[in-house]
Coordinates of C-alpha atoms and ligand atoms in Angstrom, one line a residue:
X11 CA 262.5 80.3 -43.8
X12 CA 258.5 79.9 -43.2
X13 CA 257.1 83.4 -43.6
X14 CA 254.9 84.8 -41.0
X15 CA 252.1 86.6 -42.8
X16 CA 252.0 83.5 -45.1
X17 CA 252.3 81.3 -41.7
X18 CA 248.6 83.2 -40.8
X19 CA 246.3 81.9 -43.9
X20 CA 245.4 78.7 -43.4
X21 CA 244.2 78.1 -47.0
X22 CA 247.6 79.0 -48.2
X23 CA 249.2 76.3 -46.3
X24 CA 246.5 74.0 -48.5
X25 CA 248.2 72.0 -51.4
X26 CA 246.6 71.4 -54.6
X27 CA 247.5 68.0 -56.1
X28 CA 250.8 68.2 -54.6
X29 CA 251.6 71.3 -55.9
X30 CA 251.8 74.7 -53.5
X31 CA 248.8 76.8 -53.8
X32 CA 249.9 80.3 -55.8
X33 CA 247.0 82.8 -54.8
X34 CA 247.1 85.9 -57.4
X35 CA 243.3 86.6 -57.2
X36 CA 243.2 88.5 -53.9
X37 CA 241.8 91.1 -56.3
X38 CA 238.6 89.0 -56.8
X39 CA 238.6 88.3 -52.7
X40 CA 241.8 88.1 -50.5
X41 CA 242.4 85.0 -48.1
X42 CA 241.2 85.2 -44.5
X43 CA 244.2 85.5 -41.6
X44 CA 243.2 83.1 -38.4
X45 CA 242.5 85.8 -36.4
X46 CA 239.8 86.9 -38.3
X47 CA 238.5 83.8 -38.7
X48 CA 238.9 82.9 -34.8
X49 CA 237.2 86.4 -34.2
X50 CA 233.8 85.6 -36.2
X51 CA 234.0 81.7 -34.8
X52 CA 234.3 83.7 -31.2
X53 CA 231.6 85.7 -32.1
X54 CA 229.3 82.4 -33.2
X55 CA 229.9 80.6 -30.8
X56 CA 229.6 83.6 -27.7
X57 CA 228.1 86.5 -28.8
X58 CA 225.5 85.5 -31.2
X59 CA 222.3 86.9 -31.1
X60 CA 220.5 89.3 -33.4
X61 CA 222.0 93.4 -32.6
X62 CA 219.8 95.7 -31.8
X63 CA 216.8 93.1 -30.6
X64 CA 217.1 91.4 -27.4
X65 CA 217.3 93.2 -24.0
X66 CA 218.8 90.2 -22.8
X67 CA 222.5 89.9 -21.7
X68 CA 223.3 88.1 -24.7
X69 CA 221.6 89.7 -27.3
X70 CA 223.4 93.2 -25.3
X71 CA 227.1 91.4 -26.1
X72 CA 225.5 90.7 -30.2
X73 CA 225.1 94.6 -30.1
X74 CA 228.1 95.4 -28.7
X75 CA 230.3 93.7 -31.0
X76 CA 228.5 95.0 -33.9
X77 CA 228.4 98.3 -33.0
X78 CA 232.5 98.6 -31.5
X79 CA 232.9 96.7 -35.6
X80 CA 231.7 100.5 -36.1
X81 CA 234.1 102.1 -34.0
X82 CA 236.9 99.7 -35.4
X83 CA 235.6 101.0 -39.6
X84 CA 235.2 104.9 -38.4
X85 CA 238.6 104.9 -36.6
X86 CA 240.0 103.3 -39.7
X87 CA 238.8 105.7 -42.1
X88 CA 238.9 108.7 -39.8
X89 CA 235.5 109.3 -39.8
X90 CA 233.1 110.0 -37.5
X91 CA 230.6 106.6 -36.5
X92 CA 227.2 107.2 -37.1
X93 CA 228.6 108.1 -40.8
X94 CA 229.7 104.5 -41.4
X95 CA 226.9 101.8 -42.9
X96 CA 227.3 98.4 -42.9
X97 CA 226.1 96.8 -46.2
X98 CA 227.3 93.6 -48.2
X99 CA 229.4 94.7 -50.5
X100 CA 230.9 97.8 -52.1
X101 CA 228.0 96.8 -54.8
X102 CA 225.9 97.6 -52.6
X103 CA 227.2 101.0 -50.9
X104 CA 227.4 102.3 -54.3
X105 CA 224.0 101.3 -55.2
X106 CA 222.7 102.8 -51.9
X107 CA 224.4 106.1 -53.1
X108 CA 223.0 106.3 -56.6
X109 CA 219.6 105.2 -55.6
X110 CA 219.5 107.6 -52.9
X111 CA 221.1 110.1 -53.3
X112 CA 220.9 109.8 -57.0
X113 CA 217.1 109.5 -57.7
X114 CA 216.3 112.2 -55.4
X115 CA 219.5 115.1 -56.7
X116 CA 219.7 114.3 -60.3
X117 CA 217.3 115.7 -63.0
X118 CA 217.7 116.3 -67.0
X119 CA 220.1 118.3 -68.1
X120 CA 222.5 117.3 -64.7
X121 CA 225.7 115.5 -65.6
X122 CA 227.1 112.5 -64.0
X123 CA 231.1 111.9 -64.5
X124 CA 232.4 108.2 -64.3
X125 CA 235.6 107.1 -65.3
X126 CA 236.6 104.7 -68.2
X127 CA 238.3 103.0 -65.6
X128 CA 235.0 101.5 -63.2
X129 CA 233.8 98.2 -61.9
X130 CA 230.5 97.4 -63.5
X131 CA 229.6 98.2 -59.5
X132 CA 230.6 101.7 -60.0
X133 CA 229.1 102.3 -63.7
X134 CA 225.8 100.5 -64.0
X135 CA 224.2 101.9 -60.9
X136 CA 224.5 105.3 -62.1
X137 CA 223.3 104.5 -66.2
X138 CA 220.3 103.6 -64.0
X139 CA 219.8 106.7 -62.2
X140 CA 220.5 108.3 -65.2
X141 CA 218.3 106.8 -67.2
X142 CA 215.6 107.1 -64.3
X143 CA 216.4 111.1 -64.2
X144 CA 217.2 111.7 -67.5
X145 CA 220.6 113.2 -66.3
X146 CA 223.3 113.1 -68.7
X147 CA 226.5 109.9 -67.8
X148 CA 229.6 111.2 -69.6
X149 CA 232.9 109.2 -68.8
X150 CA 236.7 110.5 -68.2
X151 CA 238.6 108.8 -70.4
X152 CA 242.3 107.5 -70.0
X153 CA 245.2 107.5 -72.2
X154 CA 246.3 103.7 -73.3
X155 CA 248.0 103.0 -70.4
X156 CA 245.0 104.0 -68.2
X157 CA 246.0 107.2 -67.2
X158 CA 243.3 110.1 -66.9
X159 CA 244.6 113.6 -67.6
X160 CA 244.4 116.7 -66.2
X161 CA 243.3 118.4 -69.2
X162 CA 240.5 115.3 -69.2
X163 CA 239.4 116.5 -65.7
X164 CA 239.3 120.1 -66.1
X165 CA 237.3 119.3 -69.9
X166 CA 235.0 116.7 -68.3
X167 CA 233.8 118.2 -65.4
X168 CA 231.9 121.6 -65.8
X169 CA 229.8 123.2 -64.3
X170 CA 226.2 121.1 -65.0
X171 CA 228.3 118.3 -63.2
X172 CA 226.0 117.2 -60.3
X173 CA 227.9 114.0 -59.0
X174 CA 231.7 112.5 -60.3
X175 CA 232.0 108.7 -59.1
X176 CA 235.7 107.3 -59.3
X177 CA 237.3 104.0 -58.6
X178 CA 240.7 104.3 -56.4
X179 CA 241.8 101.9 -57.4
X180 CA 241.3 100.4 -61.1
X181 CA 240.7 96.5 -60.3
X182 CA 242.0 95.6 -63.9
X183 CA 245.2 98.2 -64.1
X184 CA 246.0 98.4 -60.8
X185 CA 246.6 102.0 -60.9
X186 CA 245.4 104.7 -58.6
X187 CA 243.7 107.3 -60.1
X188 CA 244.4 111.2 -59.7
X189 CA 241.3 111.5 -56.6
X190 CA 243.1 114.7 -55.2
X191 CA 242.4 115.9 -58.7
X192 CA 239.2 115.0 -59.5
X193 CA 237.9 116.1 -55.8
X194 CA 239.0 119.5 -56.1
X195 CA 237.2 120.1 -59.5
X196 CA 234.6 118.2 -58.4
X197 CA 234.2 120.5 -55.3
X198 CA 234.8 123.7 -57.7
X199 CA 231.4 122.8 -59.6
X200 CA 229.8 121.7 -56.7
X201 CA 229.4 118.2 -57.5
X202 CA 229.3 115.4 -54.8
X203 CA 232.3 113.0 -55.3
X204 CA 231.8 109.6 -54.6
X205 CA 234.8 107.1 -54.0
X206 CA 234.7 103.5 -54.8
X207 CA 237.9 101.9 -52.7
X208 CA 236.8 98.5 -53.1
X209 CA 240.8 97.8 -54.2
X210 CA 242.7 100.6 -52.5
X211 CA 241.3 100.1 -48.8
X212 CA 243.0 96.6 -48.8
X213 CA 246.2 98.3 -49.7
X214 CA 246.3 102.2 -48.9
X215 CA 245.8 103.7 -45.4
X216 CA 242.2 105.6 -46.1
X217 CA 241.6 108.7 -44.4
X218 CA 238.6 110.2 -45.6
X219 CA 239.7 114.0 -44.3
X220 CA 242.8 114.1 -46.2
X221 CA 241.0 112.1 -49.2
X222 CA 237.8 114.9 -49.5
X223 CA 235.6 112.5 -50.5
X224 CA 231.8 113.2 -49.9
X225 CA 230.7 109.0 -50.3
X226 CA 233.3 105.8 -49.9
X227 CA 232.5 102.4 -50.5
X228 CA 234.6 99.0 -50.1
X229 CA 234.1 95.2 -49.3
X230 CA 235.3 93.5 -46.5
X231 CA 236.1 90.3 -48.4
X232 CA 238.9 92.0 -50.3
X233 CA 240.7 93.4 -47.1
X234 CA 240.9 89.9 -45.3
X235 CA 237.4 89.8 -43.7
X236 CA 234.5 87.5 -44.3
X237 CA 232.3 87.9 -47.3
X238 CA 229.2 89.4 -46.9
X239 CA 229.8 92.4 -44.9
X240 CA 230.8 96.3 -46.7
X241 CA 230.9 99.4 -45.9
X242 CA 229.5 103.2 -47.2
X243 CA 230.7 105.8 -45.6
X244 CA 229.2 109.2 -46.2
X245 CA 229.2 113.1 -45.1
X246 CA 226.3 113.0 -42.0
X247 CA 224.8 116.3 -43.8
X248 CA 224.5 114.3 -47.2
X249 CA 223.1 111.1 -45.6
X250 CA 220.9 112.6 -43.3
X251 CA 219.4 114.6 -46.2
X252 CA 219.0 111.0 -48.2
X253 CA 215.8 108.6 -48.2
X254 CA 216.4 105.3 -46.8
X255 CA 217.5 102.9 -49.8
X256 CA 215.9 99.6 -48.4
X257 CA 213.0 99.5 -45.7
X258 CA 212.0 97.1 -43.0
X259 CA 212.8 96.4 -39.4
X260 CA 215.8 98.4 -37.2
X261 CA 215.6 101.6 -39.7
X262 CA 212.3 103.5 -38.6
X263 CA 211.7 105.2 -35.8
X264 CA 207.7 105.0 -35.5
X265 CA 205.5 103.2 -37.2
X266 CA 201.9 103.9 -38.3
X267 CA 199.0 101.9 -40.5
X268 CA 199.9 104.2 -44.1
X269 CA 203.6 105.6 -43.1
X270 CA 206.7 105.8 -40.9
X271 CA 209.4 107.6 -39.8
X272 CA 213.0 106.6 -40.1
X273 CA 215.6 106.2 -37.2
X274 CA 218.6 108.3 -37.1
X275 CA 222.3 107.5 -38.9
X276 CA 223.5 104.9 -39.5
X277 CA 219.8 102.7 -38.5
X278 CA 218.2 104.9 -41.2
X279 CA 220.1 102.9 -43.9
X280 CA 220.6 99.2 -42.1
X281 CA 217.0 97.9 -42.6
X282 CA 216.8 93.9 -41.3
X283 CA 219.1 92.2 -39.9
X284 CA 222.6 92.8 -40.1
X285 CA 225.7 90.6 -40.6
X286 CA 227.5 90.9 -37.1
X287 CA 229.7 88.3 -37.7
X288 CA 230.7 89.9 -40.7
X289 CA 231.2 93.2 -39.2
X290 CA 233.2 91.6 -36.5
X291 CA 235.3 89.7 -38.9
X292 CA 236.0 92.8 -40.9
X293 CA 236.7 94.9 -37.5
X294 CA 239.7 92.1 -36.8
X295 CA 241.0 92.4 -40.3
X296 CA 241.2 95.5 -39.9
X297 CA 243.4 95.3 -36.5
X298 CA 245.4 92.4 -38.5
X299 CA 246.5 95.2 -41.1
X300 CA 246.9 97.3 -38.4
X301 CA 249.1 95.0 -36.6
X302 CA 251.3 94.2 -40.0
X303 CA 251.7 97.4 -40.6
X304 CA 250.6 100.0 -44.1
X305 CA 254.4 100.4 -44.0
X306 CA 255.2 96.3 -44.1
X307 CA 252.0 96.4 -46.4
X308 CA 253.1 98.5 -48.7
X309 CA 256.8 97.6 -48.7
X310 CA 255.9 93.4 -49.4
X311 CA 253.3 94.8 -52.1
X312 CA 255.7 97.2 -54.5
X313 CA 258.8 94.9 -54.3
X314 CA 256.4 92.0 -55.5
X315 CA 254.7 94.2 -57.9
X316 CA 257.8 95.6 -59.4
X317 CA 259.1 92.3 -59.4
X318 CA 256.4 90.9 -61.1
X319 CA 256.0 93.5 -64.0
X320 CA 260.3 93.6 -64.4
X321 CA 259.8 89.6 -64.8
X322 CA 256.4 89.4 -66.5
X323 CA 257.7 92.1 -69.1
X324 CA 260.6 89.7 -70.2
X325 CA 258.3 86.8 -71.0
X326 CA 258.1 86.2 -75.0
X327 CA 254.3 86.6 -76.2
X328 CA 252.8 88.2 -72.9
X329 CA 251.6 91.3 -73.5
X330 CA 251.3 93.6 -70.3
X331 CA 248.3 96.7 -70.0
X332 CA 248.9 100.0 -68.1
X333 CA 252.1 100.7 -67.3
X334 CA 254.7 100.4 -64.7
X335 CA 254.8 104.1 -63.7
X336 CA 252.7 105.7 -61.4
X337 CA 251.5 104.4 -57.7
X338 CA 250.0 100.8 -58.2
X339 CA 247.9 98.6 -56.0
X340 CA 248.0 95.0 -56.5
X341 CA 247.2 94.4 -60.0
X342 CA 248.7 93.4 -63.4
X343 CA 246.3 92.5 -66.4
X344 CA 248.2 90.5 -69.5
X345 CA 247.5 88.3 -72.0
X346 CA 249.7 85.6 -73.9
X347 CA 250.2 85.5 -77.9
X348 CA 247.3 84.0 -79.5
X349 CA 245.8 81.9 -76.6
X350 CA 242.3 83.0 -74.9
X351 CA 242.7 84.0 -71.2
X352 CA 240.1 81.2 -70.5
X353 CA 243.0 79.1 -71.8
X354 CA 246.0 80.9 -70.1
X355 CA 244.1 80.7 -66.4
X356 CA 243.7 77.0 -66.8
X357 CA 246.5 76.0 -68.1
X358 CA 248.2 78.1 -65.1
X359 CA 245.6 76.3 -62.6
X360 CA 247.4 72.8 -63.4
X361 CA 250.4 74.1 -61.9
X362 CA 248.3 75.9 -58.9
X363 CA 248.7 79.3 -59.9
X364 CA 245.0 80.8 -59.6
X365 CA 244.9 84.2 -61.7
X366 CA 241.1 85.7 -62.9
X367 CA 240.4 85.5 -66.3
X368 CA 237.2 87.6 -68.3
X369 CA 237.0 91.2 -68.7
X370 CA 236.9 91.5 -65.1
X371 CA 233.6 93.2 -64.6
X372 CA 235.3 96.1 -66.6
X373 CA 233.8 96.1 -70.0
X374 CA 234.2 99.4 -71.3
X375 CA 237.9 99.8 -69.8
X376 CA 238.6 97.1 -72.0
X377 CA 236.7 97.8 -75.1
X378 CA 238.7 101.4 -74.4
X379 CA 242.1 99.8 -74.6
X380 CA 240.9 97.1 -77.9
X381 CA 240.9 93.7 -75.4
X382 CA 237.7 91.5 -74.7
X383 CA 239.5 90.1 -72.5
X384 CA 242.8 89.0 -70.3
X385 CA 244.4 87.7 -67.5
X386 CA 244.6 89.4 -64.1
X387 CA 248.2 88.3 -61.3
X388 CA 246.1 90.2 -58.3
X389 CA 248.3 90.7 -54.7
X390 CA 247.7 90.4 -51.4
X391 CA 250.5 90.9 -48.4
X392 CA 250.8 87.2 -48.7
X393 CA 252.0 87.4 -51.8
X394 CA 256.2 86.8 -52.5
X395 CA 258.6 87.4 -55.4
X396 CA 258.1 83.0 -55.6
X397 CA 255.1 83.2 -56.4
X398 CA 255.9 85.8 -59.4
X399 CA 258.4 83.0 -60.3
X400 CA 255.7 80.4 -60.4
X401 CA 253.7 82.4 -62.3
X402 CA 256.2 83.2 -65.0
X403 CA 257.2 79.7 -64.8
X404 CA 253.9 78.7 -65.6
X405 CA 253.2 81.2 -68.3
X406 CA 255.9 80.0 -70.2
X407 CA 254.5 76.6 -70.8
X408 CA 251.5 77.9 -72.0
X409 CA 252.0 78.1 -75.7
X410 CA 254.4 75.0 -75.4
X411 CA 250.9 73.1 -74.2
X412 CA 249.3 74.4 -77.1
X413 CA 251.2 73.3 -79.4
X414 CA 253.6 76.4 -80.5
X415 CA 257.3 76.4 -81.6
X416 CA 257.7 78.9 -78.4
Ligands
PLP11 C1 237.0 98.5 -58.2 C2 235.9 97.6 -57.8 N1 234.7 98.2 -57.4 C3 233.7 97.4 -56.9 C4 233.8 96.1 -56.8 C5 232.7 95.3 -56.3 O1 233.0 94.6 -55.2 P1 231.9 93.6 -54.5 O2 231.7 92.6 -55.6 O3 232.6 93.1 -53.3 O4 230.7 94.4 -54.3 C6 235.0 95.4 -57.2 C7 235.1 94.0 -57.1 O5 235.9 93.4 -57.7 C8 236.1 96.2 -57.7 O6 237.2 95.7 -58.0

């Protein structure tokens, strides 16, 4: 029976050397549904013009688009418009936030409060602002399956705490982290909490009210829109407190010979010009998820993660991190007896399985659990209890190529 999410990615229908293609890297970046990529070709090829420019009727429809890509990314994470920024890439909205908000809050003797867990996104930006500041970065630590306590929140973050940034999501573990938890303490000492949802939004319905966030940042490319195009959303009283992070055209709003004045939200921080098609390819990916459903989203994405980790878990000489329990997005990291993950992913690619292989710009999460490296099985909607069976499939010739017994 042909699927019909699966029936809606083009690249998946692709074949590689005969063999179906097995996508479990939608962690790195998902596949693209054709409506969204019909939506940015519509927009090409009848809206295009630079937003914000031309007076003209066409560079009017360029605007238009953008800006109702707005309304499509504030309705989705209940938040008010002029509070959502368009940027590349969650990189970036983070980077924005530290840089801005960072350089210009945090002084010696503050604290900063990562977790373990981060993207090098979430974590390098702020041991630059640190070290800019001379504020202090301290980390929250997890158990060995990647869980971060209570007693860890409640000891890490004190008063002297000036800003706690958090993934959602971990990209390597795939769990989601105790935010309710770390917001409330967060808010107790008066920090600013800042949440990097680069792998929940593609998963999780986001609503920043409920979530207490005071910053969010994700990439389009990983919720079935184009790459290129991201998103920082932010309290109006925090960003309209904060310097611009990047100058230039569309952000000012005068202009003299030795300074300037900046426009209002969300201009202030969307200096030059902006990726419409992008923002238009994110606004329909976000109506595709809509359209599918959180609840089909949700319901395809635990049966094929529990599937995977019951099956996966079997396997001789795999080795799985983190641990079943808990609510999981779309991630399982392993590795296989004795063979480098380099190894495992291409050994896997012959068959057409694509998994990610590295340390997954996580370094510290995996010097924290003893690994340099492993393999990541990432999932997407698209993604079926087959293609867990192709995986495992694969996996198990993996030693047998090597030359092992078993
Ligand atoms: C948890 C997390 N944060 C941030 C990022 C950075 O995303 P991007 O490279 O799209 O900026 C990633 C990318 O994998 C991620 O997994």
């Amino acid at each position: 029976m042909t699927d019909e999410i699966i029936a809606q990615f083009p690249l998946l229908q692709k074949q590689q050397d005969g063999k179906r293609m097995v996508y479990l890297d939608s962690g790195a970046t998902s596949q693209r549904p054709q409506a969204v990529l019909d939506a940015v070709s519509r927009f090409y090829k009848e809206d295009n013009a630079n937003p914000h420019r031309g007076v003209y009727a066409l560079g009017e429809r360029a605007t238009a688009a953008y800006e109702s890509a707005r309304d499509t990314v504030a309705e989705f994470l209940h938040a008010k418009r002029e509070e959502v920024i368009f940027t590349r890439n969650a990189t970036e909205a983070l980077n924005l936030v530290a840089y801005s908000w960072g350089l210009h809050n945090l002084k010696a003797g503050d604290r900063v409060v990562v977790s373990i867990l981060e993207h090098h996104s979430n974590l390098i930006p702020w041991q630059q602002v640190c070290r800019a500041t001379g504020a202090e970065l301290t980390f929250l630590y997890t158990d060995q399956r990647g869980v971060i306590s209570d007693e860890e929140i409640e000891k890490k973050i004190t008063k002297g705490v000036k800003l706690v940034a958090i993934t959602h999501v971990s990209n390597v573990l795939g769990l989601v982290s105790p935010v309710q938890k770390v917001v409330d303490r967060a808010h107790a000492v008066n920090a600013v909490c800042v949440l990097d949802a680069a792998q929940s939004a593609p998963h999780l319905q986001l609503d920043v009210t409920k979530l207490g966030v005071d910053f969010l940042a994700f990439s389009g490319h990983k919720l079935y829109a184009p790459l290129g195009i991201g998103v920082l959303w932010g309290r109006k009283e925090l960003l309209d407190d904060m310097p611009p992070f990047l100058t230039g055209g569309d952000m000012i709003e005068s202009v003299r010979e030795q300074d300037a004045t900046w426009a209002e939200l969300p201009q202030k921080f969307e200096a030059g010009t902006q990726n419409a098609g992008g923002a238009v390819g994110l606004a329909a990916a976000i109506h595709w998820m809509q359209g599918v459903g959180y609840d089909t989203i949700a319901r395809r994405e635990n049966d094929v993660y529990q599937y995977a980790w019951q099956v996966l878990s079997q396997l001789p000489h795999v080795t799985l991190y983190g641990t079943a329990q808990g609510q999981h997005c779309g991630a399982i990291s392993f590795n296989v007896e004795d063979v480098h993950p380099h190894d495992v992913a291409t050994i896997l690619d012959a068959d057409a399985v694509c998994v990610r292989a590295g340390h997954h710009c996580a370094q510290p999460l995996l010097h924290h659990l003893g690994l340099n490296s492993c393999c990541r099985a990432s999932f997407a909607v698209y993604n079926t209890r087959e293609d867990v069976d192709a995986l495992a499939a694969s996996l198990q010739k993996v030693r047998k190529w090597l030359g092992y017994g078993s």
